[in-house]
């Protein structure tokens, strides 16, 4: 087969848009030209690549196979152009990132600052979304790298880095729970709760605890917004559950306290960095991933150190204080 670059680009745009007309609009060409390229491509391959539905176009099984090839080809082309520019002494390139909201508070600004200092001419594009959406963006070729929690395994994803961060109760500093070394869910359930919606990976982590707790819960709010949850906690409205990621500033300033949950098996939020499987990474993307890996490792070390310091400082009467409040 002799598949040409134009056919590949047209196919990829149709895949993204789900419509020949929309693809033509993005490509700034006539719909007939896009349709002609698609028909020629299907004839060359010997299989239909899209199902023609009333709602638009949907990839066939052959289309799914071909799309994986196309994404790899286009990403390799981008890598080649970047490396040729580097050989010419021009430190240019771009990285498209899909990452979860909770990283925008501290980790992502730290990573982007490092990238700017080391590689000031590399452009970074950041899209905020849910963990599974970040993974899908990488699989579909819409992002070079995805950063998210508890991402499900997929043949088209390769995990570059993974950090584990203990789940805890988030409370104001004067809250009775704030004095504890660890806290179980039953103690937390004595207070009004702010729970995550299914869009957040923490929702799934909490399900066994919620199912095991037999008494009625006072749930004030369910939300997918970390910012909203921590703002309400800081105002003393209720308590929520989260890892330390996304709370770095509030914890440093003493506005919130993170108390690890005491469970038979420690609950961890697993933060992973993912690229498309089988892809050779461009220099810019490789540099970005190295900086992200260092940032995640540093935060794991900080969490371990903080926990050891916390254990040393917690007063022995803390548990009694909380028990007295519940009584």
Coordinates of C-alpha atoms in Angstrom, one line a residue:
X1 CA 0.0 0.0 0.0
X2 CA 1.1 3.5 -0.7
X3 CA -0.7 5.7 1.7
X4 CA 0.0 9.4 1.3
X5 CA 0.4 12.1 4.0
X6 CA -2.7 14.1 2.8
X7 CA -4.9 11.0 3.2
X8 CA -3.5 10.4 6.7
X9 CA -4.2 14.0 7.8
X10 CA -7.7 14.0 6.3
X11 CA -8.5 10.7 8.0
X12 CA -7.3 12.0 11.3
X13 CA -9.4 15.1 11.1
X14 CA -12.5 13.1 10.2
X15 CA -11.8 10.8 13.2
X16 CA -11.5 13.8 15.5
X17 CA -14.6 15.6 14.1
X18 CA -16.9 12.6 13.4
X19 CA -18.0 14.4 10.3
X20 CA -16.7 15.0 6.8
X21 CA -18.2 18.5 6.7
X22 CA -16.6 19.5 10.1
X23 CA -13.3 18.0 9.0
X24 CA -13.3 20.0 5.8
X25 CA -14.0 23.2 7.8
X26 CA -11.0 22.6 10.0
X27 CA -8.8 21.7 7.1
X28 CA -10.0 24.7 5.0
X29 CA -10.8 22.6 2.0
X30 CA -14.0 21.5 0.2
X31 CA -16.1 18.6 1.7
X32 CA -15.9 16.8 -1.6
X33 CA -12.1 16.8 -1.5
X34 CA -12.1 15.3 2.0
X35 CA -14.7 12.7 1.0
X36 CA -12.7 11.8 -2.1
X37 CA -9.5 11.2 0.0
X38 CA -11.5 9.0 2.3
X39 CA -12.9 6.9 -0.4
X40 CA -9.5 6.5 -2.0
X41 CA -8.0 5.5 1.3
X42 CA -10.8 2.9 2.0
X43 CA -10.2 1.5 -1.5
X44 CA -6.5 1.3 -0.9
X45 CA -6.9 -0.5 2.5
X46 CA -9.8 -2.7 1.2
X47 CA -12.1 -2.0 4.2
X48 CA -14.5 0.7 5.2
X49 CA -12.9 2.9 7.9
X50 CA -16.1 4.6 9.1
X51 CA -19.7 3.6 9.6
X52 CA -22.0 6.1 8.0
X53 CA -24.7 6.8 10.7
X54 CA -27.4 9.5 10.9
X55 CA -25.6 11.0 13.8
X56 CA -22.2 11.2 12.0
X57 CA -19.3 8.9 11.3
X58 CA -18.0 6.2 13.6
X59 CA -14.8 4.2 13.3
X60 CA -15.2 0.6 12.1
X61 CA -12.9 -2.2 13.5
X62 CA -10.6 -1.6 10.6
X63 CA -10.8 2.2 11.3
X64 CA -9.8 1.6 14.9
X65 CA -6.7 -0.3 13.8
X66 CA -5.8 2.3 11.2
X67 CA -6.3 5.1 13.6
X68 CA -3.7 3.7 16.0
X69 CA -1.2 3.7 13.1
X70 CA -2.1 7.2 12.0
X71 CA -1.7 8.7 15.5
X72 CA 1.7 7.1 15.8
X73 CA 2.8 8.4 12.4
X74 CA 1.7 12.0 13.1
X75 CA 3.3 12.0 16.5
X76 CA 6.5 10.6 15.1
X77 CA 6.5 13.3 12.4
X78 CA 6.2 15.9 15.2
X79 CA 9.1 14.3 17.0
X80 CA 11.2 14.3 13.8
X81 CA 10.6 17.9 13.2
X82 CA 11.5 18.8 16.8
X83 CA 14.8 16.8 16.7
X84 CA 15.8 18.3 13.3
X85 CA 15.3 21.7 14.8
X86 CA 17.5 20.7 17.8
X87 CA 20.2 19.6 15.4
X88 CA 20.1 23.0 13.8
X89 CA 20.6 24.5 17.2
X90 CA 17.1 25.8 17.6
X91 CA 15.6 24.7 21.0
X92 CA 12.0 24.7 20.0
X93 CA 9.1 22.4 20.4
X94 CA 5.8 22.0 22.1
X95 CA 4.1 19.7 24.6
X96 CA 0.4 19.2 25.0
X97 CA -0.6 18.3 28.5
X98 CA -3.9 16.9 29.9
X99 CA -3.9 17.0 33.7
X100 CA -6.4 16.9 36.6
X101 CA -7.5 20.1 38.4
X102 CA -5.9 19.3 41.7
X103 CA -2.4 19.7 40.3
X104 CA -3.0 23.3 39.3
X105 CA -2.6 24.5 42.9
X106 CA 1.1 23.7 43.3
X107 CA 2.6 20.8 41.3
X108 CA 1.9 22.0 37.8
X109 CA 3.0 25.6 38.5
X110 CA 6.3 24.2 39.9
X111 CA 6.8 21.9 36.8
X112 CA 6.0 24.7 34.4
X113 CA 8.4 27.1 36.2
X114 CA 11.2 24.6 35.9
X115 CA 10.4 24.0 32.2
X116 CA 10.5 27.7 31.5
X117 CA 13.8 28.2 33.3
X118 CA 15.5 25.3 31.5
X119 CA 13.8 25.4 28.1
X120 CA 12.4 28.9 27.7
X121 CA 11.5 28.4 24.0
X122 CA 9.5 25.2 24.4
X123 CA 5.7 25.9 24.3
X124 CA 3.4 24.1 26.8
X125 CA -0.3 23.8 26.3
X126 CA -2.2 22.6 29.4
X127 CA -5.8 21.3 29.4
X128 CA -7.6 20.7 32.7
X129 CA -9.9 17.6 32.8
X130 CA -10.7 14.5 34.7
X131 CA -8.2 11.6 35.1
X132 CA -10.0 9.3 32.5
X133 CA -10.4 12.2 30.1
X134 CA -6.7 12.9 30.3
X135 CA -5.9 9.2 29.5
X136 CA -8.3 9.3 26.5
X137 CA -6.7 12.5 25.2
X138 CA -3.4 10.6 25.1
X139 CA -4.9 7.6 23.5
X140 CA -6.7 9.7 20.8
X141 CA -3.6 11.7 20.1
X142 CA -5.1 14.9 21.4
X143 CA -2.4 15.2 24.2
X144 CA 1.2 14.2 24.3
X145 CA 1.1 13.4 28.0
X146 CA -1.7 12.8 30.5
X147 CA -1.4 13.2 34.3
X148 CA -4.2 11.7 36.4
X149 CA -5.2 9.6 39.4
X150 CA -6.0 5.9 39.3
X151 CA -6.0 5.7 35.5
X152 CA -7.2 2.3 34.2
X153 CA -4.8 0.1 32.3
X154 CA -5.0 0.4 28.5
X155 CA -3.0 -1.3 25.8
X156 CA -2.4 2.1 24.2
X157 CA -1.0 3.8 27.4
X158 CA 2.5 3.6 28.9
X159 CA 3.0 4.7 32.4
X160 CA 6.1 6.8 32.8
X161 CA 5.9 7.7 36.5
X162 CA 3.6 6.9 39.4
X163 CA 3.4 8.4 42.9
X164 CA 1.3 7.2 45.8
X165 CA -0.2 9.7 48.2
X166 CA -2.2 8.7 51.3
X167 CA -5.8 9.7 51.5
X168 CA -6.8 11.7 54.6
X169 CA -9.5 13.8 56.2
X170 CA -9.2 17.5 55.5
X171 CA -10.1 19.7 58.5
X172 CA -9.5 23.2 59.8
X173 CA -6.6 23.5 62.4
X174 CA -9.0 23.9 65.4
X175 CA -11.1 20.9 64.5
X176 CA -11.0 18.0 67.0
X177 CA -9.7 15.6 64.3
X178 CA -6.8 18.0 63.5
X179 CA -5.1 16.8 66.7
X180 CA -5.1 13.1 65.7
X181 CA -2.2 11.1 64.3
X182 CA -4.7 9.1 62.2
X183 CA -8.5 9.0 62.0
X184 CA -10.9 6.2 61.1
X185 CA -14.0 6.8 59.0
X186 CA -16.4 6.3 61.9
X187 CA -14.8 9.3 63.7
X188 CA -15.1 11.4 60.5
X189 CA -18.8 10.4 60.1
X190 CA -19.6 12.1 63.4
X191 CA -19.2 15.4 61.5
X192 CA -20.9 16.9 58.4
X193 CA -19.2 15.5 55.2
X194 CA -18.3 16.9 51.8
X195 CA -18.0 14.0 49.4
X196 CA -16.6 13.6 45.9
X197 CA -18.7 12.8 42.9
X198 CA -17.9 9.9 40.6
X199 CA -15.8 12.1 38.3
X200 CA -13.1 12.1 40.9
X201 CA -11.0 9.0 41.6
X202 CA -11.4 9.5 45.4
X203 CA -15.0 8.6 45.0
X204 CA -14.2 5.0 44.2
X205 CA -11.6 4.8 46.9
X206 CA -14.2 5.9 49.5
X207 CA -16.9 3.5 48.4
X208 CA -15.8 0.5 50.6
X209 CA -15.8 2.8 53.7
X210 CA -19.2 4.3 52.9
X211 CA -20.6 0.8 52.3
X212 CA -19.2 -0.6 55.5
X213 CA -20.5 2.3 57.6
X214 CA -24.0 1.4 58.8
X215 CA -25.2 4.6 60.4
X216 CA -26.7 7.5 58.6
X217 CA -24.3 10.1 57.2
X218 CA -24.7 13.9 57.2
X219 CA -23.6 14.7 53.7
X220 CA -23.7 18.4 53.1
X221 CA -22.5 18.4 49.5
X222 CA -21.2 16.2 46.7
X223 CA -18.9 17.9 44.3
X224 CA -16.2 17.3 41.6
X225 CA -14.5 20.6 42.5
X226 CA -11.5 20.3 44.8
X227 CA -11.4 24.1 45.1
X228 CA -15.0 24.3 46.3
X229 CA -14.5 21.4 48.8
X230 CA -11.4 22.8 50.5
X231 CA -12.9 26.3 50.6
X232 CA -15.9 25.0 52.5
X233 CA -13.7 23.0 54.8
X234 CA -11.6 26.1 55.6
X235 CA -14.8 27.9 56.5
X236 CA -15.7 25.2 59.0
X237 CA -18.8 23.9 57.0
X238 CA -17.7 20.3 56.9
X239 CA -14.8 17.9 56.3
X240 CA -13.7 16.3 53.0
X241 CA -11.3 13.6 51.9
X242 CA -8.2 14.1 49.8
X243 CA -4.5 13.5 49.4
X244 CA -2.1 16.3 50.2
X245 CA -1.8 17.1 46.5
X246 CA -3.8 20.3 45.7
X247 CA -3.6 21.5 49.3
X248 CA 0.1 22.4 49.5
X249 CA -0.4 26.2 50.1
X250 CA -3.2 25.7 52.7
X251 CA -1.2 23.1 54.6
X252 CA 2.0 25.3 54.5
X253 CA 0.1 28.3 55.8
X254 CA -1.7 26.3 58.5
X255 CA -5.2 26.9 57.1
X256 CA -6.0 23.2 56.7
X257 CA -4.8 20.0 58.2
X258 CA -4.5 16.6 56.5
X259 CA -5.0 13.6 58.8
X260 CA -4.4 10.2 57.2
X261 CA -7.3 7.8 57.2
X262 CA -6.8 4.8 59.5
X263 CA -8.0 1.8 57.4
X264 CA -7.0 -1.9 57.3
X265 CA -5.1 -1.2 54.1
X266 CA -3.8 2.3 53.6
X267 CA -5.8 4.1 50.9
X268 CA -3.6 5.8 48.3
X269 CA -4.3 8.1 45.5
X270 CA -2.0 6.9 42.7
X271 CA -0.9 9.8 40.5
X272 CA 0.4 8.6 37.1
X273 CA 2.0 10.2 34.1
X274 CA 1.1 8.6 30.8
X275 CA 2.2 8.7 27.1
X276 CA 0.9 6.7 24.2
X277 CA 2.4 3.2 24.1
X278 CA 4.9 2.5 21.4
X279 CA 5.7 6.2 20.8
X280 CA 9.2 7.5 20.6
X281 CA 9.2 10.6 22.8
X282 CA 10.4 13.9 21.3
X283 CA 13.1 15.7 23.2
X284 CA 10.7 18.4 24.6
X285 CA 8.2 15.8 25.9
X286 CA 11.0 13.7 27.4
X287 CA 12.3 16.8 29.2
X288 CA 8.8 17.6 30.5
X289 CA 8.3 14.1 31.8
X290 CA 11.6 14.1 33.7
X291 CA 10.7 17.3 35.5
X292 CA 7.2 16.0 36.3
X293 CA 8.8 12.7 37.7
X294 CA 11.2 14.7 39.9
X295 CA 8.3 16.9 41.2
X296 CA 6.2 13.8 42.1
X297 CA 9.1 12.1 43.8
X298 CA 9.8 15.2 45.8
X299 CA 6.3 15.4 47.0
X300 CA 6.3 11.7 48.0
X301 CA 9.4 12.4 50.1
X302 CA 7.8 15.5 51.7
X303 CA 4.7 13.5 52.6
X304 CA 6.8 10.8 54.3
X305 CA 8.9 13.4 56.2
X306 CA 5.7 15.3 57.3
X307 CA 4.1 12.2 58.6
X308 CA 7.2 11.3 60.7
X309 CA 7.3 14.9 62.2
X310 CA 3.5 14.7 62.8
X311 CA 3.8 11.5 64.8
X312 CA 6.5 13.0 66.9
X313 CA 4.5 16.1 67.8
X314 CA 1.0 14.7 68.3
X315 CA -0.1 14.9 72.0
X316 CA -0.9 11.6 73.6
X317 CA -4.3 12.9 74.7
X318 CA -5.5 13.7 71.2
X319 CA -7.6 10.6 70.7
X320 CA -9.4 11.3 74.0
X321 CA -10.1 14.8 72.9
X322 CA -11.8 13.7 69.7
X323 CA -13.7 11.0 71.6
X324 CA -14.9 13.6 74.1
X325 CA -16.2 15.8 71.3
X326 CA -18.1 12.9 69.8
X327 CA -19.7 12.1 73.1

